[in-house]
CSV table of C-alpha atoms in Angstrom, one decimal:
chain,number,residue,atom,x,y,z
S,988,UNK,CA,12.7,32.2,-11.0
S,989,UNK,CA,12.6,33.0,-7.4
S,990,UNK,CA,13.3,36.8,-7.0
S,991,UNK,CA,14.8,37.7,-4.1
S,992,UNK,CA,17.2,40.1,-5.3
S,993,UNK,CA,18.0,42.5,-2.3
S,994,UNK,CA,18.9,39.4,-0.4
S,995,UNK,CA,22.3,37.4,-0.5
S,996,UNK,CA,22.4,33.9,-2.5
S,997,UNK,CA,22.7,32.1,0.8
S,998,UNK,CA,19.7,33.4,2.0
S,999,UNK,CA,17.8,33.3,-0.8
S,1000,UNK,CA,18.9,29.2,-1.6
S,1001,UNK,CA,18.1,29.1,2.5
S,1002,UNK,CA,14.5,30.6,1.6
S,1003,UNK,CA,13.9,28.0,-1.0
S,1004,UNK,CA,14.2,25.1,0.8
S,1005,UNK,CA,12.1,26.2,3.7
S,1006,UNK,CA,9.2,27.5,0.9
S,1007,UNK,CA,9.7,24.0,-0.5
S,1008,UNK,CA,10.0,22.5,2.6
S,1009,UNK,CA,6.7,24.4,4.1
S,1010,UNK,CA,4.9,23.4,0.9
S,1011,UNK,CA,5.5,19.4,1.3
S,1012,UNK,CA,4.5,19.0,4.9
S,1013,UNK,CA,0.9,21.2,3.9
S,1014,UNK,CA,0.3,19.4,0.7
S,1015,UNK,CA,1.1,15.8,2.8
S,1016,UNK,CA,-1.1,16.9,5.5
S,1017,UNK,CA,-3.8,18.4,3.3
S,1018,UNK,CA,-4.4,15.4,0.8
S,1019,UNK,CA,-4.3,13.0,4.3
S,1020,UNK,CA,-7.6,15.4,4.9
S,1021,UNK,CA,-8.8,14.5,1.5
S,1022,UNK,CA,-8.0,11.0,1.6
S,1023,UNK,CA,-9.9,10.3,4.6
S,1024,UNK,CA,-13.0,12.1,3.8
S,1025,UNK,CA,-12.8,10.8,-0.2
S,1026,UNK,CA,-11.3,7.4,-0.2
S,1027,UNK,CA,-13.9,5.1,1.3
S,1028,UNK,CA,-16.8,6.5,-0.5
S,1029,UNK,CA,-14.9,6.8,-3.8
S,1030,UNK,CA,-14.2,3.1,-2.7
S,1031,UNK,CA,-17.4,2.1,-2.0
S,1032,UNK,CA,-18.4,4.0,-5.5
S,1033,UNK,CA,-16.2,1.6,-7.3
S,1034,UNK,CA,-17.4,-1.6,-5.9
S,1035,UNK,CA,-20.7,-1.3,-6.7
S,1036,UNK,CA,-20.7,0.2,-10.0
U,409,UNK,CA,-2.6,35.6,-15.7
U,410,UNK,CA,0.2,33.8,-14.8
U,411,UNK,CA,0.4,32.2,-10.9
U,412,UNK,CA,3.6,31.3,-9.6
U,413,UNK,CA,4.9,32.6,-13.1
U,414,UNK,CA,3.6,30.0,-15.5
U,415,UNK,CA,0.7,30.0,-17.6
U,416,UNK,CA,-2.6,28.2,-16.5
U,417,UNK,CA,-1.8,26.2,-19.3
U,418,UNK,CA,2.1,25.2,-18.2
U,419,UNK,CA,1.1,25.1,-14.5
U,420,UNK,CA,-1.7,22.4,-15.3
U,421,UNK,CA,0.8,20.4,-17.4
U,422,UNK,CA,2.9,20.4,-14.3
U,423,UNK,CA,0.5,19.2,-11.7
U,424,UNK,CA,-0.5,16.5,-14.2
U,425,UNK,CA,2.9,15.4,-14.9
U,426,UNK,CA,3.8,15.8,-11.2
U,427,UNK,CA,0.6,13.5,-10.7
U,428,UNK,CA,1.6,10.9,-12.5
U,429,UNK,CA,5.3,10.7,-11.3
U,430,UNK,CA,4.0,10.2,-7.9
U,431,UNK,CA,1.9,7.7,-8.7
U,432,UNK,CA,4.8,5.5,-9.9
U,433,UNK,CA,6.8,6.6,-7.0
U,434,UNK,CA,4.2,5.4,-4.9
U,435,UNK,CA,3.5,2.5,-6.6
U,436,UNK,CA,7.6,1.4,-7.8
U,437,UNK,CA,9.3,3.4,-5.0
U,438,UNK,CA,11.0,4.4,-8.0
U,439,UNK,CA,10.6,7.7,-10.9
U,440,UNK,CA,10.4,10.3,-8.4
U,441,UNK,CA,12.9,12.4,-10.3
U,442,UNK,CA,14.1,10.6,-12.9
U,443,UNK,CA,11.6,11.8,-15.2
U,444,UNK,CA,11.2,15.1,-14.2
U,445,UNK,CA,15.0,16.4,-15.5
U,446,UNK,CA,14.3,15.0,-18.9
U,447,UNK,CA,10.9,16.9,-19.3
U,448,UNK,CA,12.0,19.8,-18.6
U,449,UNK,CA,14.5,19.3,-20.9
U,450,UNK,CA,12.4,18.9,-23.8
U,451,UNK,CA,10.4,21.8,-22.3
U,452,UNK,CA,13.5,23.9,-23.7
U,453,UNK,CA,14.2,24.7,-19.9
U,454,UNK,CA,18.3,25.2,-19.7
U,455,UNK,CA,20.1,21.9,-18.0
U,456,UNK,CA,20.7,23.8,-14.7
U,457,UNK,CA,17.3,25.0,-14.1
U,458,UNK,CA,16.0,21.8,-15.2
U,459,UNK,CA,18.7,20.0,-13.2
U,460,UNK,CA,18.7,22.1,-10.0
U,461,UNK,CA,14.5,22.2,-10.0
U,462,UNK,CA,14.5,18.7,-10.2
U,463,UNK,CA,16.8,18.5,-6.9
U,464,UNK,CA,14.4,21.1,-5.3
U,465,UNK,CA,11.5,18.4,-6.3
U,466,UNK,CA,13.8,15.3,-4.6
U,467,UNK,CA,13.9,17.5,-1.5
U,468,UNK,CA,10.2,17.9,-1.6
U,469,UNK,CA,9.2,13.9,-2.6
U,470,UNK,CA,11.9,13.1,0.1
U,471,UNK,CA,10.3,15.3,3.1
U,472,UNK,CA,6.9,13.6,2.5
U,473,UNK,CA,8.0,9.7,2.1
U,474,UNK,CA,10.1,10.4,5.1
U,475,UNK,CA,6.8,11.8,7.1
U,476,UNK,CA,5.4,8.3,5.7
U,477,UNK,CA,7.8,6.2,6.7
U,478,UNK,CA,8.6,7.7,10.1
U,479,UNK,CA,7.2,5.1,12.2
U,480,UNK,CA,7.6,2.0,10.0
U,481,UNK,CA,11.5,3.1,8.5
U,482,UNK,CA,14.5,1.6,9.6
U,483,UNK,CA,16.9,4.1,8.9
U,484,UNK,CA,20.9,4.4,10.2
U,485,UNK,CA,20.7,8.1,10.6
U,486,UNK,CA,24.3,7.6,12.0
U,487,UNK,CA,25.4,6.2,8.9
U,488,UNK,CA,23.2,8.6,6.8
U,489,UNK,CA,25.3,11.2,8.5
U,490,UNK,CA,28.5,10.3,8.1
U,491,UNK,CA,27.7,10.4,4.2
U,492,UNK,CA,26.8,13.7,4.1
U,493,UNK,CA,30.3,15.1,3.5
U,494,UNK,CA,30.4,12.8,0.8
U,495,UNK,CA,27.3,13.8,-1.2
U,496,UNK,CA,27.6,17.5,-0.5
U,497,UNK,CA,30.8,17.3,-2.3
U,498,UNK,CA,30.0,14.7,-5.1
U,499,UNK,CA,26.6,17.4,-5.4
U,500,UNK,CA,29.3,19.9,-5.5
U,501,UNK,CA,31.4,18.2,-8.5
U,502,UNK,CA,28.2,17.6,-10.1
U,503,UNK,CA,26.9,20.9,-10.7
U,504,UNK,CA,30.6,21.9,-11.7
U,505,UNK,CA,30.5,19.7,-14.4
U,506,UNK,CA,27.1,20.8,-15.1
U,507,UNK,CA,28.6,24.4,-15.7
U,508,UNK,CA,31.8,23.5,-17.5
U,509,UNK,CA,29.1,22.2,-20.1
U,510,UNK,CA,27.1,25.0,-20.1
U,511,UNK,CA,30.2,26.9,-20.5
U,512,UNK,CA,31.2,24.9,-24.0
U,513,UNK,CA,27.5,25.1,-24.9
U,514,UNK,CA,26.8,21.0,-24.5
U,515,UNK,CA,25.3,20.6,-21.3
U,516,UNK,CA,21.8,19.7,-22.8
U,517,UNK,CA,23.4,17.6,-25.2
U,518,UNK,CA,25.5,15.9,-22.9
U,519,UNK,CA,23.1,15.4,-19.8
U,520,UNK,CA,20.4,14.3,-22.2
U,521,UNK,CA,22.6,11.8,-23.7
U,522,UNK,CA,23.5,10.3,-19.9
U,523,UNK,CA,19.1,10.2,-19.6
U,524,UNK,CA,19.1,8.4,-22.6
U,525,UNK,CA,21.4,5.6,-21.2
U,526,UNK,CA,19.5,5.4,-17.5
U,527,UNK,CA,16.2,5.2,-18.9
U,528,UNK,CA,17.3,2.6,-21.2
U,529,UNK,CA,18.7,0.7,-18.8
U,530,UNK,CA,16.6,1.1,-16.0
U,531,UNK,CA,13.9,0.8,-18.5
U,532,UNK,CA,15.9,-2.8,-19.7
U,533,UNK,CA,16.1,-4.0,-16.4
U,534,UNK,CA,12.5,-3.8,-15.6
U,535,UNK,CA,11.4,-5.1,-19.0
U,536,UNK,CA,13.9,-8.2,-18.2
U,537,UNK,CA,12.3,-8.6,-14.6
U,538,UNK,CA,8.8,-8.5,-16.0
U,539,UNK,CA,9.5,-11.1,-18.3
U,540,UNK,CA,11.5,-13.5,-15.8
U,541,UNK,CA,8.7,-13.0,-13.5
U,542,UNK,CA,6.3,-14.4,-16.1
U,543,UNK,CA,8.2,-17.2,-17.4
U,544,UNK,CA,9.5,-18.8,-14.2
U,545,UNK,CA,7.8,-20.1,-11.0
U,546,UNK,CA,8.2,-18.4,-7.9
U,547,UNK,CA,10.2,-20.2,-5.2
U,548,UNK,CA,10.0,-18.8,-1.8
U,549,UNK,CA,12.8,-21.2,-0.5
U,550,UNK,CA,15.7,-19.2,-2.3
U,551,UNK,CA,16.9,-17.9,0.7
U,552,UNK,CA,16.9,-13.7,-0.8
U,553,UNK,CA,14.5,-12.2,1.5
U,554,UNK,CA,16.2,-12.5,4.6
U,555,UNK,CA,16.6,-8.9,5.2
U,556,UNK,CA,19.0,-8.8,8.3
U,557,UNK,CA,21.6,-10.4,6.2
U,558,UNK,CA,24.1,-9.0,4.6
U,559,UNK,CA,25.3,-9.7,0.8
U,560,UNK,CA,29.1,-11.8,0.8
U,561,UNK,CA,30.4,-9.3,-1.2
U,562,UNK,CA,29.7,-6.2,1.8
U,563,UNK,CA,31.3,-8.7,4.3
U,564,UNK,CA,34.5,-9.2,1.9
U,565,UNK,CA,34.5,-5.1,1.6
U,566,UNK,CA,34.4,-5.3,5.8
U,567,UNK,CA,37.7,-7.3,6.0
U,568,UNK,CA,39.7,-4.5,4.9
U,569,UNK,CA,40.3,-2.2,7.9
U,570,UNK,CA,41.3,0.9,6.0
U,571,UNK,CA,40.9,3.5,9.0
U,572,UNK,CA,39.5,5.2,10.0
U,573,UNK,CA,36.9,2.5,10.5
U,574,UNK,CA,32.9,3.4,12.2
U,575,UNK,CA,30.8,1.7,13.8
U,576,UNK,CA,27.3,1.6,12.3
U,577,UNK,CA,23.6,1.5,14.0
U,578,UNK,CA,24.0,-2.6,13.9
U,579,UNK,CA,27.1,-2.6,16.2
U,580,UNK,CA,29.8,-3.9,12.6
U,581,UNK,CA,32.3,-1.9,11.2
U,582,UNK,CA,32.8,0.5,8.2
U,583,UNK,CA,35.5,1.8,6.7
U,584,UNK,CA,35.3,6.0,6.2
U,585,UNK,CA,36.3,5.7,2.8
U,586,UNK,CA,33.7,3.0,1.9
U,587,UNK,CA,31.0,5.6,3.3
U,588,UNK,CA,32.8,8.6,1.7
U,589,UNK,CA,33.1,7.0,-1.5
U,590,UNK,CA,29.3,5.8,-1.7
U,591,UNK,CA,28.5,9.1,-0.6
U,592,UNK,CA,30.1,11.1,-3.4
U,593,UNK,CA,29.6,8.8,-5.9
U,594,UNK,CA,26.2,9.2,-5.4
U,595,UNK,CA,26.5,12.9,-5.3
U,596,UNK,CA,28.0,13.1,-8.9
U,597,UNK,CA,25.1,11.3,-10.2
U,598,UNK,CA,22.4,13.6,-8.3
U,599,UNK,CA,24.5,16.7,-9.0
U,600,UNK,CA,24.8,15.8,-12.3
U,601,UNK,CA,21.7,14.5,-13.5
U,602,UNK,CA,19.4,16.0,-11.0
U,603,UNK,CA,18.1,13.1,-9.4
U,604,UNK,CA,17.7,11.5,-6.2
U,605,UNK,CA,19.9,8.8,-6.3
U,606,UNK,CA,18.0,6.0,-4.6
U,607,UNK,CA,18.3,3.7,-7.2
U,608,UNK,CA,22.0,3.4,-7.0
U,609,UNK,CA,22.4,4.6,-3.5
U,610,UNK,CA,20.5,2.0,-2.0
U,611,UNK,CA,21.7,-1.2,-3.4
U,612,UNK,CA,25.7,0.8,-2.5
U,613,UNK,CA,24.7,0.9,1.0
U,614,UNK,CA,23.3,-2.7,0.8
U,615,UNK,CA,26.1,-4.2,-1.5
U,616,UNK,CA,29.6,-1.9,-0.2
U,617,UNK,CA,28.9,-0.8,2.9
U,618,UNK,CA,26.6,-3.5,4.1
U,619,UNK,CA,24.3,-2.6,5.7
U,620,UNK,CA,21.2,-5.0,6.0
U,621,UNK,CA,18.1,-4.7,3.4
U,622,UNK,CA,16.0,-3.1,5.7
U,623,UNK,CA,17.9,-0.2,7.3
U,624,UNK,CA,19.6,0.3,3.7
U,625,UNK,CA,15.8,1.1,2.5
U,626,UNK,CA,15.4,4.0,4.7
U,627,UNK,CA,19.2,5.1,4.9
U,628,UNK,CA,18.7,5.5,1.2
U,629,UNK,CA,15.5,7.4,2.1
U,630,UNK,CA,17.2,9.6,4.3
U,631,UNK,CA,20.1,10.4,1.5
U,632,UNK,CA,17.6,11.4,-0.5
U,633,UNK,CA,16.5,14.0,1.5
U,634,UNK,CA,19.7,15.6,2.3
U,635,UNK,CA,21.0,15.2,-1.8
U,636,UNK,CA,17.5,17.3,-2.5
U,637,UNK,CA,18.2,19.7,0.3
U,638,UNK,CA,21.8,20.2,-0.6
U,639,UNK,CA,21.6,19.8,-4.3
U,640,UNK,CA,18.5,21.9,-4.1
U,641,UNK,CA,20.9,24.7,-2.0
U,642,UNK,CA,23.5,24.1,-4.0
U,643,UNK,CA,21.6,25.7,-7.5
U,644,UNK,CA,19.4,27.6,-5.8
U,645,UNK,CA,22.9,29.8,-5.0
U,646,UNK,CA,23.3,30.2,-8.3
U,647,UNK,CA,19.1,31.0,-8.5
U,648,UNK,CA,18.2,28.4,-11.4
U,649,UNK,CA,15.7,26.7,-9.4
U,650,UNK,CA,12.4,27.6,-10.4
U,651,UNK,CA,9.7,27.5,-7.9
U,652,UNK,CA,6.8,27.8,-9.6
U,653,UNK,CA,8.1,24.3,-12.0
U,654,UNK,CA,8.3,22.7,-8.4
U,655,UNK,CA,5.4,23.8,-6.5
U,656,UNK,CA,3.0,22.7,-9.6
U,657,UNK,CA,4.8,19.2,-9.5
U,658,UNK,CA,4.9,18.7,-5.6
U,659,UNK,CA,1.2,19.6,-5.9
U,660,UNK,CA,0.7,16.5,-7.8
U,661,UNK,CA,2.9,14.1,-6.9
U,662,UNK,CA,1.8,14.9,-3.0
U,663,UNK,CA,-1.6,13.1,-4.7
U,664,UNK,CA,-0.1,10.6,-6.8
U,665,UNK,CA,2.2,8.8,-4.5
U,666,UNK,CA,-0.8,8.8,-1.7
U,667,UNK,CA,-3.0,6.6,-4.5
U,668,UNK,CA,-0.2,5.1,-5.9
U,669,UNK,CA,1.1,3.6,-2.1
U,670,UNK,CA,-2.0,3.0,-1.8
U,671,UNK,CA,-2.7,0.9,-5.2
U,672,UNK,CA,-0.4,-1.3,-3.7
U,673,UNK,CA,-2.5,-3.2,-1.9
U,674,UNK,CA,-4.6,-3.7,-4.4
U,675,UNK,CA,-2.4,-4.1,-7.8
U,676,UNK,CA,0.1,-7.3,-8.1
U,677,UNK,CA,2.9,-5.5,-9.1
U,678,UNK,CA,4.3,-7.8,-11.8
U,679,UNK,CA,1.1,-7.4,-13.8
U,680,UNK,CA,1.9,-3.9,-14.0
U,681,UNK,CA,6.4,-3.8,-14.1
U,682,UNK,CA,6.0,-4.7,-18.2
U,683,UNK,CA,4.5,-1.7,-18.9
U,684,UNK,CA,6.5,0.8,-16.5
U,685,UNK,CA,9.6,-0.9,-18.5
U,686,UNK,CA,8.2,-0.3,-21.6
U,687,UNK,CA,7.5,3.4,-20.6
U,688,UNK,CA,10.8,4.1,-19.4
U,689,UNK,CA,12.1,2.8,-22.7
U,690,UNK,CA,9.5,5.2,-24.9
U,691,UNK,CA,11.0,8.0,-22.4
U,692,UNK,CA,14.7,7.1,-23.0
U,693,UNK,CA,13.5,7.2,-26.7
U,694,UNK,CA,11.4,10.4,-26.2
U,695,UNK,CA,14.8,11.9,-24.9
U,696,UNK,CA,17.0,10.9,-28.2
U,697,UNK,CA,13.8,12.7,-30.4
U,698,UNK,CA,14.7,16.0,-28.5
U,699,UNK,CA,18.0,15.9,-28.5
U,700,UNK,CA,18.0,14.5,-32.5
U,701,UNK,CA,14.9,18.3,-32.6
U,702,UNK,CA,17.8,20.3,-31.4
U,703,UNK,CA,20.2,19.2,-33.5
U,704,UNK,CA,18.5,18.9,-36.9
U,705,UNK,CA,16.4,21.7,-36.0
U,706,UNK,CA,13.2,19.9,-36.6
U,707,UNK,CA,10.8,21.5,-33.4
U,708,UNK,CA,8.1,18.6,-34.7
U,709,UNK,CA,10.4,16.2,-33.2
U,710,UNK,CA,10.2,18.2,-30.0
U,711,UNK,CA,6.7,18.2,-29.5
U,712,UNK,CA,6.8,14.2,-30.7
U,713,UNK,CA,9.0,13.7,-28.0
U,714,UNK,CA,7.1,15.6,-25.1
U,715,UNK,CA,3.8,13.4,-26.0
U,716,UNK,CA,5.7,10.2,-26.3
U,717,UNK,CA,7.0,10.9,-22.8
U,718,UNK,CA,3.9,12.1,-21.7
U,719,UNK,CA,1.8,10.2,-23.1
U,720,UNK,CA,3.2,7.1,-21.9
U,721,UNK,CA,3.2,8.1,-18.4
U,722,UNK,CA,-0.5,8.5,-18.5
U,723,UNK,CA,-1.0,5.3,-20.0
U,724,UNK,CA,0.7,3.8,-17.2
U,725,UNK,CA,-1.0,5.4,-14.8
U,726,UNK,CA,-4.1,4.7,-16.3
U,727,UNK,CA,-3.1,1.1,-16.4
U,728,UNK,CA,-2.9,1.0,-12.6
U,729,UNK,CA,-5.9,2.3,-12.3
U,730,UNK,CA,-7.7,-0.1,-14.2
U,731,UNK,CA,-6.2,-3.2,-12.2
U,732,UNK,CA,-6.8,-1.0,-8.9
U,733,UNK,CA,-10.1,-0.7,-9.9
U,734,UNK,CA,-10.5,-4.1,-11.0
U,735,UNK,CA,-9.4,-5.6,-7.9
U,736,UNK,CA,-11.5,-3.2,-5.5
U,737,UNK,CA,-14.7,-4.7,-7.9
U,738,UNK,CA,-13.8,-8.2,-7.1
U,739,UNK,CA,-12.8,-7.3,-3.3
U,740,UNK,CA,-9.1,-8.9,-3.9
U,741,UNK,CA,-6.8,-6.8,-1.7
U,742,UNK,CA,-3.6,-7.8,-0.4
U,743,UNK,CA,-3.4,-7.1,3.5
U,744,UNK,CA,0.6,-7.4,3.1
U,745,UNK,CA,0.8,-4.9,0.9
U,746,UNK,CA,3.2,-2.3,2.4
U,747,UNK,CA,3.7,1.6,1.1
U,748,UNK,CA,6.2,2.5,-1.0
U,749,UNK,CA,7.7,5.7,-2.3
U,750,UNK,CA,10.9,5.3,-0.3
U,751,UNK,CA,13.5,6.9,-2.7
């Protein structure tokens, strides 16, 4: 559970959406890092094996 | 040790399990959440933590689909808008009803049942388009896929002017009440259940309000985001959500949807729709064990039922793999192929 107790529901609901919020724009941008540097050889991999 | 505070153990299981629901979401555009509230049921996680963590994972599928589909998405945000009233308040009811069940002690009983019946019949109806697909031949001249029209039964719905009446992003009219009603019905079901809501919201905005295919594909997409943001604000008032359940499962669904959209251009779809049927028919099954656990007090039947669920996501998933893999041997890729993951 998230614990935020010195601050008011409000704030603390407001705090989870932006964590959440924070967290799916680095993990979208992070794997697009990892999917260009890993895709095509992991494709290339796969076609010749 | 115990990072965002799970277990190495339950935080793996998360990521796993969030891995594999984003692979059918980007593969199905479907199973983003659907599967999630049920899990954590059987987990033994109370129905509003489960419920309201689930919403919080909606918000976080919907953020990153909608990054995907920025540029490509048709979306009436006007429209999407106007329905916000709607949901917040049909979210609203949702989690009341929720409560009132807790309340009487029957809330896992109850919204387990209701998981039962969607997977089973969500389950049904791909197991019935699988086996359609397979038995008849395709024909192209049947006049479906034209996707700026709009279905006769929308443009009997338009006739009644019940003001106050809208006009939407493709210059017709829309009664208030039509949008309002689609909006909270909608809601209930998200609030209630915990899930995004795309698979009835869409085909309402298609089929009530009329709307044509395309823009209802990304209007839904849009509703999804703000039915995860409010439903995820909604129960994080009451502080059920938990974050560490959600991080772990956006860490892996971020993955899975990225190789699962992009499986699409490799993998035919129908060879694959039997067995995500199938699955979501062990799952609604996998459901009934837990609920049966609870009440004969049998926790064997628990654990049956996590692995059944699990288990057949991961066969699933594997399944795609194999005809992904398959196809990228024998260099058969389909350049139409588009991403998916909207709702």
């Amino acid at each position: 559970m998230i614990e935020f107790a010195s601050l008011s529901p409000a704030v603390q609901a407001t705090v989870l959406l932006v964590v959440v919020l924070v967290e799916a724009v680095a993990l979208y941008a992070g794997y697009g890092v990892v999917e260009r540097a890993v895709a095509p050889p992991l494709i290339e991999t796969i076609e010749n094996a | 040790m115990e990072p965002l505070g799970l277990s190495l153990g339950l935080l793996a299981l998360f990521v796993a399990f969030g891995f594999m629901v984003g692979v059918f979401f980007g593969f199905f555009g479907m199973g983003g959440s659907f599967l999630v509230t049920p899990a954590l049921l059987i987990l033994g996680y109370p129905a509003p933590v489960a419920i309201g963590s689930s919403m919080a994972f909606v918000f976080g599928t919907a953020v990153i689909a909608t990054m995907k589909h920025h540029d490509v998405g048709e979306v009436d945000y006007k429209l999407g808008a106007l329905m916000f009233v709607g949901i917040a308040l049909g979210i609203e009811a949702g989690k009341v009803l929720v409560y009132g069940l807790e309340a009487i002690g029957r809330a896992e009983l109850v919204v387990g049942t209701a998981y039962v019946l969607l997977l089973a019949a969500i389950g049904g109806l791909f197991v019935r388009s699988a086996l359609r697909t397979g038995s008849e031949v395709t024909d192209d001249s049947s006049g479906d896929g034209n996707e700026e029209e709009i279905p006769e039964i929308a443009t009997k719905i338009k006739s009644y002017n019940l003001p106050p009446m809208v006009t939407l992003a493709d210059g017709s009219k829309a009664s208030m009440w039509t949008i309002s009603g689609v909006g909270g019905g909608v809601g209930v079901v998200s609030g209630f259940l915990g899930v995004g809501g795309g698979f009835i919201r869409m085909p309402a905005i298609y089929y009530l309000v009329g709307v044509p295919l395309a823009a209802a594909v990304g209007t839904s997409l849009f509703g999804a985001l703000m039915s995860g943001a409010v439903g995820a604000f909604t129960y994080g008032l009451d502080g059920v959500v938990d974050l560490g359940v959600v991080t772990g499962l956006l860490a892996g669904s971020a993955l899975g949807a990225r190789i699962g959209s992009a499986a699409t251009a490799y993998v035919d779809e129908d060879d694959v729709t039997i067995y995500f049927g199938v699955m979501l028919l062990l799952a609604s099954f996998a459901v009934a064990l837990g609920e049966f656990a609870t009440w004969l007090e049998m926790p064997i039947l628990d654990t049956m039922s996590f692995v059944l669920l699990v288990g057949s996501s991961a066969f699933v998933t594997v399944v795609i793999f194999y005809y992904g893999a398959q196809a990228v041997r024998t260099n058969d890729i389909d350049p139409t192929a588009t991403a998916r993951g909207d709702d």
